[in-house]
Structure formats: structure tokens, C-alpha cells
mmCIF file of C-alpha atoms in Angstrom:
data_model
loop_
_atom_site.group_PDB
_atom_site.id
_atom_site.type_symbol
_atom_site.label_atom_id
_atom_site.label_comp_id
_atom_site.label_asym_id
_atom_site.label_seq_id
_atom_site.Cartn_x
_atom_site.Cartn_y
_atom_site.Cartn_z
ATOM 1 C CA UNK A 1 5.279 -23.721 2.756
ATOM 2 C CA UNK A 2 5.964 -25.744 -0.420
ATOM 3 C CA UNK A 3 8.974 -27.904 -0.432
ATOM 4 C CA UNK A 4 9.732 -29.483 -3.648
ATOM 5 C CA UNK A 5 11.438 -32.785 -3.097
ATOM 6 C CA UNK A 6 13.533 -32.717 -6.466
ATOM 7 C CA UNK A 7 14.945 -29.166 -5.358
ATOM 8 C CA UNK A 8 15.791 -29.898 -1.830
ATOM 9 C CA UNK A 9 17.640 -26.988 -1.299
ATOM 10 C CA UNK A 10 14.684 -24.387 -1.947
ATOM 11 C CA UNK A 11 11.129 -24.075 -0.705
ATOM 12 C CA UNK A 12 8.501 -21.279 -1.062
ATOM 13 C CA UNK A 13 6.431 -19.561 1.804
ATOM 14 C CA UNK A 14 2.853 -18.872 -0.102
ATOM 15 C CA UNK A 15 0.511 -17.538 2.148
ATOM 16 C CA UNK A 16 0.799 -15.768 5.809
ATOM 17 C CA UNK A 17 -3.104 -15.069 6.631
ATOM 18 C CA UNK A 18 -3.823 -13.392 9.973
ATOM 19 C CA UNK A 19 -7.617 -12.552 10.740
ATOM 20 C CA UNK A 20 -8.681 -8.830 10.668
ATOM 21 C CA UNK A 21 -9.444 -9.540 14.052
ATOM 22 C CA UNK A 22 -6.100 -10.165 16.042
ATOM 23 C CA UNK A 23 -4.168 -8.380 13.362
ATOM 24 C CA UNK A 24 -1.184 -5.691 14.899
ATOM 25 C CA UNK A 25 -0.324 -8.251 17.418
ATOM 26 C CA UNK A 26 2.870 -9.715 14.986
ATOM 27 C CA UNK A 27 0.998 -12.861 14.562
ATOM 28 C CA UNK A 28 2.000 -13.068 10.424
ATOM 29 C CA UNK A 29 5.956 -12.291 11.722
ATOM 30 C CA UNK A 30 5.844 -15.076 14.198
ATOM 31 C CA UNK A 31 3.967 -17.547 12.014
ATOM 32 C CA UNK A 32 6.222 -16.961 9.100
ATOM 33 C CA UNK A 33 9.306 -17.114 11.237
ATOM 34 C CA UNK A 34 8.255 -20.510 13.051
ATOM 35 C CA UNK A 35 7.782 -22.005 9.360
ATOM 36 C CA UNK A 36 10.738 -21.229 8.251
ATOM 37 C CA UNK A 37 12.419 -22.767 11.828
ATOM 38 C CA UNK A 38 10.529 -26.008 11.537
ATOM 39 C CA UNK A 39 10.728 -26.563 7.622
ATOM 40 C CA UNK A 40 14.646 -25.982 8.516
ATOM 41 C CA UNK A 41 14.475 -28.548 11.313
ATOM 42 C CA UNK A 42 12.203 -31.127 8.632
ATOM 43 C CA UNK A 43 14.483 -30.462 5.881
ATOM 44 C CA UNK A 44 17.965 -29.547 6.578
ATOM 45 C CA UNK A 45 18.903 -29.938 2.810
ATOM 46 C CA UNK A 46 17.205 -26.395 2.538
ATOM 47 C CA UNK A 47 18.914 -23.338 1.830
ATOM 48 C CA UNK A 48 16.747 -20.490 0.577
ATOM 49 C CA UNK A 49 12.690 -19.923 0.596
ATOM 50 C CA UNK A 50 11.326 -17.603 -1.616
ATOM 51 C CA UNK A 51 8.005 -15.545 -1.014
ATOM 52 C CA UNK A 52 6.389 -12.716 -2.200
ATOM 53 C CA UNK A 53 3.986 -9.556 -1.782
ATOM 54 C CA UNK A 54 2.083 -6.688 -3.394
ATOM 55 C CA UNK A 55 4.186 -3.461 -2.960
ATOM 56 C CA UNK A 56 1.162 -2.215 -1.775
ATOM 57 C CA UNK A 57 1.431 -4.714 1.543
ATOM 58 C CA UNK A 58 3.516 -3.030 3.978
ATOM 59 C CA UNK A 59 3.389 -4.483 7.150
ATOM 60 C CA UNK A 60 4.088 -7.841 5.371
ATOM 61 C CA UNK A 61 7.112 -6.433 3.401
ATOM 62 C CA UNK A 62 8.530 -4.949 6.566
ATOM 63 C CA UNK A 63 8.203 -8.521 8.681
ATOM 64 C CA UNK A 64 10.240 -10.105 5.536
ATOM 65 C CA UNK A 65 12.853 -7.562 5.982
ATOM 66 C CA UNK A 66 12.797 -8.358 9.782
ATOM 67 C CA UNK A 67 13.291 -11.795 8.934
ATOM 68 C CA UNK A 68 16.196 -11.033 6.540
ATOM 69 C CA UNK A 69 14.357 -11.908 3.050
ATOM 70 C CA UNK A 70 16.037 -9.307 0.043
ATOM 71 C CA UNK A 71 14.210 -8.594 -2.932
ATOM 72 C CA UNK A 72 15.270 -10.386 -5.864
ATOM 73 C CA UNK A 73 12.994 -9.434 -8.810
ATOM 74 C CA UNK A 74 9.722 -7.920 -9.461
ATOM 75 C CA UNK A 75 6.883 -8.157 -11.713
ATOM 76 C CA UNK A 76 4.089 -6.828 -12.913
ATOM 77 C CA UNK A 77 0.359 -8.488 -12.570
ATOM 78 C CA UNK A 78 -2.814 -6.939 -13.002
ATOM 79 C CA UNK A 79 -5.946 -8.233 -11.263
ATOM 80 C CA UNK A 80 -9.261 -7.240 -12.318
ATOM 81 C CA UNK A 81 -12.365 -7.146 -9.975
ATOM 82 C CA UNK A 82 -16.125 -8.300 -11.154
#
């Protein structure tokens, strides 16, 4: 989570890694949703988090839906592998 002081009432959620491991056991739902409980309980001035993932990442998409994120916007990135 990244909670920028000067905008109090917005925060982003970066990164929700789960091992390959333990993964299918809704560890990335309950991680994201605890963050977003205890960054509400740290900063009450917040209102909205934003986040974001590839359309190509599913499982992650659905659990934001779950949680009751909307899209807002989309853009295009490329990546290239070496």
C-alpha cells in the first residue's frame, strides 16, 4: 500500500504476491482485503485506493471485483523480454 500524506483521501495497493506454492487457497483476496481494512483503520481520512492488473491476470481481476474495485481506465504497455 502507498499512502501519500498530501492526498489523504487516496492510497494505491501495488503489489499482491502469493507463492506458486500455496496459490488457489485465496491467500492474494484475503491479503488485499486485510490491507485495505487496516490502512482504513491507520488512516481514516481515506476514501478510495486504486490498483491495477494485466487483463491477462484473472484470478486477480476477479478478487478486485469481489472486493468491489470498478475499472476506471486502461492503458496500453508493452514489455519486452531479453
Amino acid at each position: 500500500m502507498v499512502y501519500h500524506p498530501e492526498q489523504q483521501a487516496h492510497c494505491e495497493h501495488h503489489d499482491t504476491s502469493v507463492a506458486r506454492s500455496p496459490r488457489g487457497h485465496r491467500l492474494g483476496r484475503l491479503h488485499k482485503a486485510e490491507m485495505v481494512l487496516w490502512l482504513a483503520e491507520e488512516e481514516p481520512k481515506m476514501t478510495s485506493v486504486d490498483t491495477w492488473n494485466a487483463e491477462s491476470n484473472a484470478h486477480m481481476i476477479a478478487v478486485n471485483v469481489l472486493l468491489g474495485y470498478r475499472v476506471m481506465g486502461r492503458k496500453i504497455q508493452f514489455q519486452r523480454r531479453f
